[in-house]
Amino acid sequence: MVGEVARALGIVILVGGIVALGVTGRTFRRAGVSLDELVDAARRVEDGDYTTRVAEPVTRRGPLRQLVRGFNSMAARLEVEAEQRRRLLADVSHELRTPLTVIQGNIEAILDGVHEADDANLEAILDETHVLARLVDDLRTVALSESGNLPLHREPTDLSVLAAEAVSSFQPAADAADVRLEVAVGDAVPLLDVDPVRIREVFSNLVANALRHTPGGGSIDVSATTTSDGNDVEVVVRDTGSGIDPALLPHVFDRFAKAADSRGSGLGLAIARGLVEAHGGTIEVESTQAGGTQSGGTTFRFRLPIRSTAD
């Protein structure tokens, strides 16, 4: 009896071992196939094909599955970055062409004797070089902020003073356009650990954008308050302008996104977003287009985290 039990147990162990070896063999074969696919995909990525992806192994978990997911995530990021580089080169080429064409045309006209080399014509050329320089500076800021390499020089900053100084520079233009421009910062807003130069640039870009699209008799209000949870300061720039086209609204923070009749470069809002996000904040926009008896207007809101200056 004992011998029969021992033989039966031996048979069960033998069958279990064979089954285990079969399962292990299939697992190794699948792992080998996945590794072969990873090696082949890595070669394609090395050759510049960032659309390459590897099918995830059928196992629910394990280091091989994590490795495949990590590879696919890396390839996806490389694909996005490559597309961004292509779009940036196309956008830069398009935007640089206009001032360069004007400069070239004016210089050729002077050399051909069509225009005199007088102060008026030379000043026109100089103005275009200023446009070109600003465009290059703006592109550099956008590129650094999007890559996460924008240097920030943080210091304890009084937002009420910063906002007042930034907005006051637009007061003469607002007065000339018959636009009311006001600033209100809550007394409870604490000192913020931010780069004052960069945050002033955010204020300037948002107010300049509002001023371009607000007709005479309108208003622009800039305010800042501490959020109810006490974690952030929310800044609101609200205008009574013409509003943003609903088709353009989802793209207002993209590079060179602007209305057909806009006089701006299309970089101001992209810079504002990059600078706010570089400080760990967020920015959003709401807008209603004017039409018929309906008044329009746009509201930009951005939040900056409140941090202890001792951190």
PDB file of C-alpha atoms in Angstrom:
ATOM      1  CA  MET A   1       0.000   0.000   0.000  1.00  0.00           C
ATOM      2  CA  VAL A   2       2.783   2.395   0.948  1.00  0.00           C
ATOM      3  CA  GLY A   3       4.634   1.523  -2.220  1.00  0.00           C
ATOM      4  CA  GLU A   4       1.582   2.281  -4.366  1.00  0.00           C
ATOM      5  CA  VAL A   5       1.123   5.651  -2.677  1.00  0.00           C
ATOM      6  CA  ALA A   6       4.800   6.463  -3.223  1.00  0.00           C
ATOM      7  CA  ARG A   7       4.548   5.511  -6.900  1.00  0.00           C
ATOM      8  CA  ALA A   8       1.397   7.610  -7.333  1.00  0.00           C
ATOM      9  CA  LEU A   9       3.060  10.551  -5.610  1.00  0.00           C
ATOM     10  CA  GLY A  10       6.103  10.173  -7.807  1.00  0.00           C
ATOM     11  CA  ILE A  11       3.928  10.181 -10.922  1.00  0.00           C
ATOM     12  CA  VAL A  12       2.131  13.338  -9.736  1.00  0.00           C
ATOM     13  CA  ILE A  13       5.458  15.073  -9.069  1.00  0.00           C
ATOM     14  CA  LEU A  14       6.805  13.995 -12.449  1.00  0.00           C
ATOM     15  CA  VAL A  15       3.719  15.244 -14.289  1.00  0.00           C
ATOM     16  CA  GLY A  16       3.783  18.499 -12.311  1.00  0.00           C
ATOM     17  CA  GLY A  17       7.440  18.956 -13.184  1.00  0.00           C
ATOM     18  CA  ILE A  18       6.769  18.357 -16.866  1.00  0.00           C
ATOM     19  CA  VAL A  19       3.885  20.842 -16.818  1.00  0.00           C
ATOM     20  CA  ALA A  20       6.020  23.381 -14.943  1.00  0.00           C
ATOM     21  CA  LEU A  21       8.833  22.953 -17.446  1.00  0.00           C
ATOM     22  CA  GLY A  22       6.368  23.451 -20.283  1.00  0.00           C
ATOM     23  CA  VAL A  23       4.968  26.621 -18.749  1.00  0.00           C
ATOM     24  CA  THR A  24       8.455  27.892 -17.967  1.00  0.00           C
ATOM     25  CA  GLY A  25       9.543  27.113 -21.501  1.00  0.00           C
ATOM     26  CA  ARG A  26       6.625  29.045 -22.973  1.00  0.00           C
ATOM     27  CA  THR A  27       7.360  31.948 -20.610  1.00  0.00           C
ATOM     28  CA  PHE A  28      10.994  32.023 -21.659  1.00  0.00           C
ATOM     29  CA  ARG A  29      10.028  31.804 -25.320  1.00  0.00           C
ATOM     30  CA  ARG A  30       7.605  34.712 -24.915  1.00  0.00           C
ATOM     31  CA  ALA A  31      10.216  36.688 -22.994  1.00  0.00           C
ATOM     32  CA  GLY A  32      12.731  35.947 -25.720  1.00  0.00           C
ATOM     33  CA  VAL A  33      10.310  37.156 -28.403  1.00  0.00           C
ATOM     34  CA  SER A  34       9.606  40.360 -26.444  1.00  0.00           C
ATOM     35  CA  LEU A  35      13.323  40.991 -25.942  1.00  0.00           C
ATOM     36  CA  ASP A  36      13.966  40.422 -29.650  1.00  0.00           C
ATOM     37  CA  GLU A  37      11.211  42.926 -30.443  1.00  0.00           C
ATOM     38  CA  LEU A  38      12.728  45.418 -27.983  1.00  0.00           C
ATOM     39  CA  VAL A  39      16.151  45.120 -29.592  1.00  0.00           C
ATOM     40  CA  ASP A  40      14.667  45.566 -33.074  1.00  0.00           C
ATOM     41  CA  ALA A  41      12.571  48.545 -31.904  1.00  0.00           C
ATOM     42  CA  ALA A  42      15.596  50.146 -30.251  1.00  0.00           C
ATOM     43  CA  ARG A  43      17.464  49.938 -33.568  1.00  0.00           C
ATOM     44  CA  ARG A  44      14.550  51.651 -35.351  1.00  0.00           C
ATOM     45  CA  VAL A  45      14.433  54.422 -32.733  1.00  0.00           C
ATOM     46  CA  GLU A  46      18.191  54.848 -33.125  1.00  0.00           C
ATOM     47  CA  ASP A  47      17.574  55.378 -36.854  1.00  0.00           C
ATOM     48  CA  GLY A  48      15.017  58.113 -36.077  1.00  0.00           C
ATOM     49  CA  ASP A  49      11.739  56.175 -36.292  1.00  0.00           C
ATOM     50  CA  TYR A  50      10.052  57.443 -33.113  1.00  0.00           C
ATOM     51  CA  THR A  51       6.678  55.918 -34.056  1.00  0.00           C
ATOM     52  CA  THR A  52       8.041  52.491 -33.080  1.00  0.00           C
ATOM     53  CA  ARG A  53       6.161  50.658 -30.325  1.00  0.00           C
ATOM     54  CA  VAL A  54       6.521  47.184 -28.793  1.00  0.00           C
ATOM     55  CA  ALA A  55       3.508  45.009 -27.951  1.00  0.00           C
ATOM     56  CA  GLU A  56       3.244  44.416 -24.231  1.00  0.00           C
ATOM     57  CA  PRO A  57       3.766  40.786 -23.096  1.00  0.00           C
ATOM     58  CA  VAL A  58       0.661  38.878 -22.050  1.00  0.00           C
ATOM     59  CA  THR A  59       1.837  38.588 -18.430  1.00  0.00           C
ATOM     60  CA  ARG A  60      -0.031  40.944 -16.107  1.00  0.00           C
ATOM     61  CA  ARG A  61       3.033  42.081 -14.223  1.00  0.00           C
ATOM     62  CA  GLY A  62       6.755  41.657 -14.033  1.00  0.00           C
ATOM     63  CA  PRO A  63       9.940  43.494 -14.962  1.00  0.00           C
ATOM     64  CA  LEU A  64       9.673  42.648 -18.670  1.00  0.00           C
ATOM     65  CA  ARG A  65       6.225  44.269 -18.921  1.00  0.00           C
ATOM     66  CA  GLN A  66       7.544  47.329 -17.069  1.00  0.00           C
ATOM     67  CA  LEU A  67      10.520  47.462 -19.414  1.00  0.00           C
ATOM     68  CA  VAL A  68       8.257  47.387 -22.492  1.00  0.00           C
ATOM     69  CA  ARG A  69       6.006  50.098 -21.047  1.00  0.00           C
ATOM     70  CA  GLY A  70       9.027  52.245 -20.230  1.00  0.00           C
ATOM     71  CA  PHE A  71      10.358  51.831 -23.777  1.00  0.00           C
ATOM     72  CA  ASN A  72       6.998  52.764 -25.317  1.00  0.00           C
ATOM     73  CA  SER A  73       6.713  55.829 -23.056  1.00  0.00           C
ATOM     74  CA  MET A  74      10.226  56.907 -24.041  1.00  0.00           C
ATOM     75  CA  ALA A  75       9.449  56.467 -27.743  1.00  0.00           C
ATOM     76  CA  ALA A  76       6.217  58.439 -27.363  1.00  0.00           C
ATOM     77  CA  ARG A  77       8.055  61.340 -25.694  1.00  0.00           C
ATOM     78  CA  LEU A  78      10.703  61.317 -28.400  1.00  0.00           C
ATOM     79  CA  GLU A  79       7.977  61.398 -31.054  1.00  0.00           C
ATOM     80  CA  VAL A  80       6.283  64.394 -29.399  1.00  0.00           C
ATOM     81  CA  GLU A  81       9.581  66.257 -29.019  1.00  0.00           C
ATOM     82  CA  ALA A  82      10.504  65.601 -32.652  1.00  0.00           C
ATOM     83  CA  GLU A  83       7.139  66.939 -33.786  1.00  0.00           C
ATOM     84  CA  GLN A  84       7.567  70.011 -31.566  1.00  0.00           C
ATOM     85  CA  ARG A  85      10.983  70.671 -33.107  1.00  0.00           C
ATOM     86  CA  ARG A  86       9.552  70.404 -36.615  1.00  0.00           C
ATOM     87  CA  ARG A  87       6.706  72.779 -35.793  1.00  0.00           C
ATOM     88  CA  LEU A  88       9.043  75.205 -34.058  1.00  0.00           C
ATOM     89  CA  LEU A  89      11.372  75.342 -37.067  1.00  0.00           C
ATOM     90  CA  ALA A  90       8.412  75.899 -39.385  1.00  0.00           C
ATOM     91  CA  ASP A  91       6.954  78.612 -37.132  1.00  0.00           C
ATOM     92  CA  VAL A  92      10.278  80.374 -36.658  1.00  0.00           C
ATOM     93  CA  SER A  93      10.981  80.345 -40.393  1.00  0.00           C
ATOM     94  CA  HIS A  94       7.548  81.840 -41.060  1.00  0.00           C
ATOM     95  CA  GLU A  95       7.790  84.567 -38.405  1.00  0.00           C
ATOM     96  CA  LEU A  96      11.372  85.604 -39.218  1.00  0.00           C
ATOM     97  CA  ARG A  97      10.620  85.903 -42.919  1.00  0.00           C
ATOM     98  CA  THR A  98       8.552  89.110 -42.606  1.00  0.00           C
ATOM     99  CA  PRO A  99      11.059  91.382 -40.791  1.00  0.00           C
ATOM    100  CA  LEU A 100      13.944  89.968 -42.807  1.00  0.00           C
ATOM    101  CA  THR A 101      12.067  90.646 -46.057  1.00  0.00           C
ATOM    102  CA  VAL A 102      11.358  94.236 -44.990  1.00  0.00           C
ATOM    103  CA  ILE A 103      14.988  94.822 -44.011  1.00  0.00           C
ATOM    104  CA  GLN A 104      16.266  93.293 -47.248  1.00  0.00           C
ATOM    105  CA  GLY A 105      13.815  95.266 -49.377  1.00  0.00           C
ATOM    106  CA  ASN A 106      14.662  98.604 -47.752  1.00  0.00           C
ATOM    107  CA  ILE A 107      18.412  98.055 -48.025  1.00  0.00           C
ATOM    108  CA  GLU A 108      18.118  97.031 -51.679  1.00  0.00           C
ATOM    109  CA  ALA A 109      15.988 100.123 -52.373  1.00  0.00           C
ATOM    110  CA  ILE A 110      18.680 102.349 -50.837  1.00  0.00           C
ATOM    111  CA  LEU A 111      21.460 100.611 -52.780  1.00  0.00           C
ATOM    112  CA  ASP A 112      19.473 100.931 -56.036  1.00  0.00           C
ATOM    113  CA  GLY A 113      18.895 104.623 -55.418  1.00  0.00           C
ATOM    114  CA  VAL A 114      15.124 104.208 -55.060  1.00  0.00           C
ATOM    115  CA  HIS A 115      15.271 105.468 -51.463  1.00  0.00           C
ATOM    116  CA  GLU A 116      17.642 107.931 -49.891  1.00  0.00           C
ATOM    117  CA  ALA A 117      19.906 106.737 -47.098  1.00  0.00           C
ATOM    118  CA  ASP A 118      18.321 109.323 -44.800  1.00  0.00           C
ATOM    119  CA  ASP A 119      17.208 109.124 -41.181  1.00  0.00           C
ATOM    120  CA  ALA A 120      13.613 108.139 -42.020  1.00  0.00           C
ATOM    121  CA  ASN A 121      14.548 105.130 -44.141  1.00  0.00           C
ATOM    122  CA  LEU A 122      17.346 104.031 -41.816  1.00  0.00           C
ATOM    123  CA  GLU A 123      15.019 104.304 -38.804  1.00  0.00           C
ATOM    124  CA  ALA A 124      12.511 102.049 -40.575  1.00  0.00           C
ATOM    125  CA  ILE A 125      15.222  99.428 -41.002  1.00  0.00           C
ATOM    126  CA  LEU A 126      16.291  99.871 -37.376  1.00  0.00           C
ATOM    127  CA  ASP A 127      12.695  99.354 -36.212  1.00  0.00           C
ATOM    128  CA  GLU A 128      12.545  96.039 -38.044  1.00  0.00           C
ATOM    129  CA  THR A 129      15.788  94.917 -36.384  1.00  0.00           C
ATOM    130  CA  HIS A 130      14.144  95.682 -33.021  1.00  0.00           C
ATOM    131  CA  VAL A 131      11.176  93.527 -34.025  1.00  0.00           C
ATOM    132  CA  LEU A 132      13.576  90.775 -35.010  1.00  0.00           C
ATOM    133  CA  ALA A 133      15.496  91.019 -31.722  1.00  0.00           C
ATOM    134  CA  ARG A 134      12.298  90.861 -29.651  1.00  0.00           C
ATOM    135  CA  LEU A 135      11.122  87.858 -31.630  1.00  0.00           C
ATOM    136  CA  VAL A 136      14.409  86.037 -31.035  1.00  0.00           C
ATOM    137  CA  ASP A 137      14.282  86.836 -27.290  1.00  0.00           C
ATOM    138  CA  ASP A 138      10.671  85.649 -27.066  1.00  0.00           C
ATOM    139  CA  LEU A 139      11.477  82.427 -28.895  1.00  0.00           C
ATOM    140  CA  ARG A 140      14.365  81.773 -26.529  1.00  0.00           C
ATOM    141  CA  THR A 141      12.108  82.281 -23.500  1.00  0.00           C
ATOM    142  CA  VAL A 142       9.466  79.925 -24.919  1.00  0.00           C
ATOM    143  CA  ALA A 143      12.058  77.257 -25.767  1.00  0.00           C
ATOM    144  CA  LEU A 144      13.677  77.405 -22.313  1.00  0.00           C
ATOM    145  CA  SER A 145      10.354  77.289 -20.474  1.00  0.00           C
ATOM    146  CA  GLU A 146       9.023  74.394 -22.563  1.00  0.00           C
ATOM    147  CA  SER A 147      12.214  72.391 -21.988  1.00  0.00           C
ATOM    148  CA  GLY A 148      12.177  73.089 -18.243  1.00  0.00           C
ATOM    149  CA  ASN A 149      15.545  74.883 -18.404  1.00  0.00           C
ATOM    150  CA  LEU A 150      14.373  78.443 -17.750  1.00  0.00           C
ATOM    151  CA  PRO A 151      16.487  79.931 -14.922  1.00  0.00           C
ATOM    152  CA  LEU A 152      14.488  81.586 -12.145  1.00  0.00           C
ATOM    153  CA  HIS A 153      15.924  84.064  -9.640  1.00  0.00           C
ATOM    154  CA  ARG A 154      13.445  83.777  -6.796  1.00  0.00           C
ATOM    155  CA  GLU A 155      13.168  86.304  -4.012  1.00  0.00           C
ATOM    156  CA  PRO A 156      10.465  87.433  -1.544  1.00  0.00           C
ATOM    157  CA  THR A 157       8.182  89.619  -3.668  1.00  0.00           C
ATOM    158  CA  ASP A 158       5.312  91.957  -2.784  1.00  0.00           C
ATOM    159  CA  LEU A 159       2.749  91.170  -5.472  1.00  0.00           C
ATOM    160  CA  SER A 160       0.818  94.415  -4.925  1.00  0.00           C
ATOM    161  CA  VAL A 161       3.911  96.484  -5.736  1.00  0.00           C
ATOM    162  CA  LEU A 162       4.875  94.263  -8.666  1.00  0.00           C
ATOM    163  CA  ALA A 163       1.380  94.345 -10.191  1.00  0.00           C
ATOM    164  CA  ALA A 164       1.071  98.110  -9.777  1.00  0.00           C
ATOM    165  CA  GLU A 165       4.443  98.742 -11.437  1.00  0.00           C
ATOM    166  CA  ALA A 166       3.738  96.351 -14.309  1.00  0.00           C
ATOM    167  CA  VAL A 167       0.281  97.747 -15.033  1.00  0.00           C
ATOM    168  CA  SER A 168       1.251 101.416 -14.617  1.00  0.00           C
ATOM    169  CA  SER A 169       3.525 101.180 -17.656  1.00  0.00           C
ATOM    170  CA  PHE A 170       0.374 100.655 -19.763  1.00  0.00           C
ATOM    171  CA  GLN A 171      -1.542 103.595 -18.263  1.00  0.00           C
ATOM    172  CA  PRO A 172      -0.586 106.132 -20.983  1.00  0.00           C
ATOM    173  CA  ALA A 173      -1.674 103.712 -23.727  1.00  0.00           C
ATOM    174  CA  ALA A 174      -4.899 102.935 -21.851  1.00  0.00           C
ATOM    175  CA  ASP A 175      -5.660 106.639 -21.412  1.00  0.00           C
ATOM    176  CA  ALA A 176      -5.030 107.272 -25.110  1.00  0.00           C
ATOM    177  CA  ALA A 177      -7.400 104.415 -26.010  1.00  0.00           C
ATOM    178  CA  ASP A 178     -10.039 105.567 -23.477  1.00  0.00           C
ATOM    179  CA  VAL A 179      -9.789 102.262 -21.570  1.00  0.00           C
ATOM    180  CA  ARG A 180     -10.119 102.172 -17.788  1.00  0.00           C
ATOM    181  CA  LEU A 181      -7.240 100.243 -16.190  1.00  0.00           C
ATOM    182  CA  GLU A 182      -7.358  99.306 -12.506  1.00  0.00           C
ATOM    183  CA  VAL A 183      -5.383  97.081 -10.115  1.00  0.00           C
ATOM    184  CA  ALA A 184      -6.530  95.626  -6.788  1.00  0.00           C
ATOM    185  CA  VAL A 185      -4.456  93.232  -4.655  1.00  0.00           C
ATOM    186  CA  GLY A 186      -5.966  91.833  -1.461  1.00  0.00           C
ATOM    187  CA  ASP A 187      -4.341  92.759   1.855  1.00  0.00           C
ATOM    188  CA  ALA A 188      -4.123  89.067   2.798  1.00  0.00           C
ATOM    189  CA  VAL A 189      -1.847  88.237  -0.148  1.00  0.00           C
ATOM    190  CA  PRO A 190       1.539  87.298   1.380  1.00  0.00           C
ATOM    191  CA  LEU A 191       5.018  87.772  -0.007  1.00  0.00           C
ATOM    192  CA  LEU A 192       5.646  85.266  -2.769  1.00  0.00           C
ATOM    193  CA  ASP A 193       8.889  83.447  -3.449  1.00  0.00           C
ATOM    194  CA  VAL A 194       9.021  84.174  -7.184  1.00  0.00           C
ATOM    195  CA  ASP A 195      11.229  85.653  -9.872  1.00  0.00           C
ATOM    196  CA  PRO A 196       9.848  89.233  -9.985  1.00  0.00           C
ATOM    197  CA  VAL A 197      11.202  89.925 -13.470  1.00  0.00           C
ATOM    198  CA  ARG A 198       9.478  86.873 -14.923  1.00  0.00           C
ATOM    199  CA  ILE A 199       6.161  87.406 -13.110  1.00  0.00           C
ATOM    200  CA  ARG A 200       6.160  91.055 -14.187  1.00  0.00           C
ATOM    201  CA  GLU A 201       6.511  89.751 -17.731  1.00  0.00           C
ATOM    202  CA  VAL A 202       3.389  87.619 -17.193  1.00  0.00           C
ATOM    203  CA  PHE A 203       1.441  90.693 -16.055  1.00  0.00           C
ATOM    204  CA  SER A 204       2.745  92.703 -19.002  1.00  0.00           C
ATOM    205  CA  ASN A 205       1.847  90.072 -21.595  1.00  0.00           C
ATOM    206  CA  LEU A 206      -1.685  89.604 -20.262  1.00  0.00           C
ATOM    207  CA  VAL A 207      -2.404  93.334 -19.921  1.00  0.00           C
ATOM    208  CA  ALA A 208      -0.918  94.085 -23.358  1.00  0.00           C
ATOM    209  CA  ASN A 209      -3.111  91.370 -24.862  1.00  0.00           C
ATOM    210  CA  ALA A 210      -6.198  92.776 -23.117  1.00  0.00           C
ATOM    211  CA  LEU A 211      -5.415  96.318 -24.230  1.00  0.00           C
ATOM    212  CA  ARG A 212      -5.076  95.273 -27.879  1.00  0.00           C
ATOM    213  CA  HIS A 213      -8.573  93.788 -27.865  1.00  0.00           C
ATOM    214  CA  THR A 214     -10.505  96.243 -25.673  1.00  0.00           C
ATOM    215  CA  PRO A 215     -12.254  99.119 -27.505  1.00  0.00           C
ATOM    216  CA  GLY A 216     -12.633 102.656 -26.227  1.00  0.00           C
ATOM    217  CA  GLY A 217     -14.954 102.960 -23.268  1.00  0.00           C
ATOM    218  CA  GLY A 218     -14.032  99.477 -22.053  1.00  0.00           C
ATOM    219  CA  SER A 219     -12.146  98.401 -18.968  1.00  0.00           C
ATOM    220  CA  ILE A 220      -9.357  96.100 -17.804  1.00  0.00           C
ATOM    221  CA  ASP A 221      -9.304  94.940 -14.192  1.00  0.00           C
ATOM    222  CA  VAL A 222      -6.323  93.215 -12.585  1.00  0.00           C
ATOM    223  CA  SER A 223      -6.834  91.625  -9.173  1.00  0.00           C
ATOM    224  CA  ALA A 224      -5.067  89.177  -6.876  1.00  0.00           C
ATOM    225  CA  THR A 225      -6.430  87.263  -3.886  1.00  0.00           C
ATOM    226  CA  THR A 226      -5.460  84.295  -1.748  1.00  0.00           C
ATOM    227  CA  THR A 227      -7.411  81.133  -2.599  1.00  0.00           C
ATOM    228  CA  SER A 228      -9.834  79.729  -0.028  1.00  0.00           C
ATOM    229  CA  ASP A 229      -7.510  76.833   0.837  1.00  0.00           C
ATOM    230  CA  GLY A 230      -4.639  79.239   1.464  1.00  0.00           C
ATOM    231  CA  ASN A 231      -2.276  77.353  -0.839  1.00  0.00           C
ATOM    232  CA  ASP A 232      -2.157  79.737  -3.800  1.00  0.00           C
ATOM    233  CA  VAL A 233      -2.534  83.312  -4.922  1.00  0.00           C
ATOM    234  CA  GLU A 234      -4.942  83.745  -7.833  1.00  0.00           C
ATOM    235  CA  VAL A 235      -4.405  86.609 -10.230  1.00  0.00           C
ATOM    236  CA  VAL A 236      -7.243  87.618 -12.556  1.00  0.00           C
ATOM    237  CA  VAL A 237      -6.911  89.843 -15.642  1.00  0.00           C
ATOM    238  CA  ARG A 238     -10.409  90.622 -16.932  1.00  0.00           C
ATOM    239  CA  ASP A 239     -11.313  92.821 -19.912  1.00  0.00           C
ATOM    240  CA  THR A 240     -14.479  93.905 -21.679  1.00  0.00           C
ATOM    241  CA  GLY A 241     -13.000  93.426 -25.120  1.00  0.00           C
ATOM    242  CA  SER A 242     -14.161  91.645 -28.231  1.00  0.00           C
ATOM    243  CA  GLY A 243     -13.510  88.165 -26.864  1.00  0.00           C
ATOM    244  CA  ILE A 244     -11.673  85.227 -28.402  1.00  0.00           C
ATOM    245  CA  ASP A 245     -12.924  83.160 -31.327  1.00  0.00           C
ATOM    246  CA  PRO A 246     -14.179  79.814 -29.916  1.00  0.00           C
ATOM    247  CA  ALA A 247     -12.118  77.991 -32.555  1.00  0.00           C
ATOM    248  CA  LEU A 248      -8.960  79.744 -31.343  1.00  0.00           C
ATOM    249  CA  LEU A 249      -9.719  79.538 -27.612  1.00  0.00           C
ATOM    250  CA  PRO A 250      -8.295  76.013 -27.013  1.00  0.00           C
ATOM    251  CA  HIS A 251      -5.023  77.073 -28.678  1.00  0.00           C
ATOM    252  CA  VAL A 252      -4.426  80.570 -27.244  1.00  0.00           C
ATOM    253  CA  PHE A 253      -1.400  79.389 -25.245  1.00  0.00           C
ATOM    254  CA  ASP A 254       0.232  77.706 -28.255  1.00  0.00           C
ATOM    255  CA  ARG A 255       3.181  79.319 -30.017  1.00  0.00           C
ATOM    256  CA  PHE A 256       2.136  81.797 -32.748  1.00  0.00           C
ATOM    257  CA  ALA A 257      -1.570  81.238 -32.108  1.00  0.00           C
ATOM    258  CA  LYS A 258      -3.383  84.502 -32.842  1.00  0.00           C
ATOM    259  CA  ALA A 259      -6.397  85.947 -34.603  1.00  0.00           C
ATOM    260  CA  ALA A 260      -6.028  86.953 -38.238  1.00  0.00           C
ATOM    261  CA  ASP A 261      -6.278  90.665 -37.375  1.00  0.00           C
ATOM    262  CA  SER A 262      -3.929  90.496 -34.363  1.00  0.00           C
ATOM    263  CA  ARG A 263      -0.926  92.820 -34.339  1.00  0.00           C
ATOM    264  CA  GLY A 264       1.000  90.706 -31.831  1.00  0.00           C
ATOM    265  CA  SER A 265       3.623  88.054 -32.491  1.00  0.00           C
ATOM    266  CA  GLY A 266       1.507  85.220 -31.106  1.00  0.00           C
ATOM    267  CA  LEU A 267       4.135  84.435 -28.458  1.00  0.00           C
ATOM    268  CA  GLY A 268       2.974  86.539 -25.493  1.00  0.00           C
ATOM    269  CA  LEU A 269       0.457  84.053 -24.107  1.00  0.00           C
ATOM    270  CA  ALA A 270       2.764  81.091 -24.739  1.00  0.00           C
ATOM    271  CA  ILE A 271       5.428  82.920 -22.726  1.00  0.00           C
ATOM    272  CA  ALA A 272       2.921  83.703 -19.950  1.00  0.00           C
ATOM    273  CA  ARG A 273       1.973  80.044 -19.667  1.00  0.00           C
ATOM    274  CA  GLY A 274       5.600  78.908 -19.661  1.00  0.00           C
ATOM    275  CA  LEU A 275       6.596  81.393 -16.948  1.00  0.00           C
ATOM    276  CA  VAL A 276       3.625  80.553 -14.709  1.00  0.00           C
ATOM    277  CA  GLU A 277       4.216  76.813 -15.048  1.00  0.00           C
ATOM    278  CA  ALA A 278       7.936  77.289 -14.370  1.00  0.00           C
ATOM    279  CA  HIS A 279       6.876  78.675 -10.965  1.00  0.00           C
ATOM    280  CA  GLY A 280       4.725  75.604 -10.321  1.00  0.00           C
ATOM    281  CA  GLY A 281       1.498  77.455 -11.135  1.00  0.00           C
ATOM    282  CA  THR A 282      -1.381  77.094 -13.569  1.00  0.00           C
ATOM    283  CA  ILE A 283      -3.086  79.423 -16.043  1.00  0.00           C
ATOM    284  CA  GLU A 284      -6.452  79.273 -17.803  1.00  0.00           C
ATOM    285  CA  VAL A 285      -8.728  81.465 -19.893  1.00  0.00           C
ATOM    286  CA  GLU A 286     -12.458  82.101 -20.316  1.00  0.00           C
ATOM    287  CA  SER A 287     -13.884  84.229 -23.102  1.00  0.00           C
ATOM    288  CA  THR A 288     -17.144  85.338 -24.685  1.00  0.00           C
ATOM    289  CA  GLN A 289     -17.270  86.969 -28.097  1.00  0.00           C
ATOM    290  CA  ALA A 290     -19.238  90.172 -28.506  1.00  0.00           C
ATOM    291  CA  GLY A 291     -22.129  89.955 -30.925  1.00  0.00           C
ATOM    292  CA  GLY A 292     -25.491  91.645 -31.365  1.00  0.00           C
ATOM    293  CA  THR A 293     -26.592  92.924 -27.976  1.00  0.00           C
ATOM    294  CA  GLN A 294     -24.204  90.579 -26.170  1.00  0.00           C
ATOM    295  CA  SER A 295     -21.078  92.123 -24.680  1.00  0.00           C
ATOM    296  CA  GLY A 296     -17.817  90.236 -24.937  1.00  0.00           C
ATOM    297  CA  GLY A 297     -14.819  89.875 -22.714  1.00  0.00           C
ATOM    298  CA  THR A 298     -11.909  87.661 -21.728  1.00  0.00           C
ATOM    299  CA  THR A 299     -10.687  86.561 -18.319  1.00  0.00           C
ATOM    300  CA  PHE A 300      -7.254  85.103 -17.694  1.00  0.00           C
ATOM    301  CA  ARG A 301      -6.600  83.458 -14.337  1.00  0.00           C
ATOM    302  CA  PHE A 302      -3.260  82.235 -13.119  1.00  0.00           C
ATOM    303  CA  ARG A 303      -2.293  80.754  -9.795  1.00  0.00           C
ATOM    304  CA  LEU A 304       1.060  80.878  -8.029  1.00  0.00           C
ATOM    305  CA  PRO A 305       1.797  78.600  -5.073  1.00  0.00           C
ATOM    306  CA  ILE A 306       2.420  80.233  -1.698  1.00  0.00           C
ATOM    307  CA  ARG A 307       5.764  79.061  -0.412  1.00  0.00           C
ATOM    308  CA  SER A 308       7.637  79.947   2.706  1.00  0.00           C
ATOM    309  CA  THR A 309      10.603  82.150   1.855  1.00  0.00           C
ATOM    310  CA  ALA A 310      12.587  80.077   4.347  1.00  0.00           C
ATOM    311  CA  ASP A 311      12.133  76.898   2.275  1.00  0.00           C
TER     312      ASP A 311
END
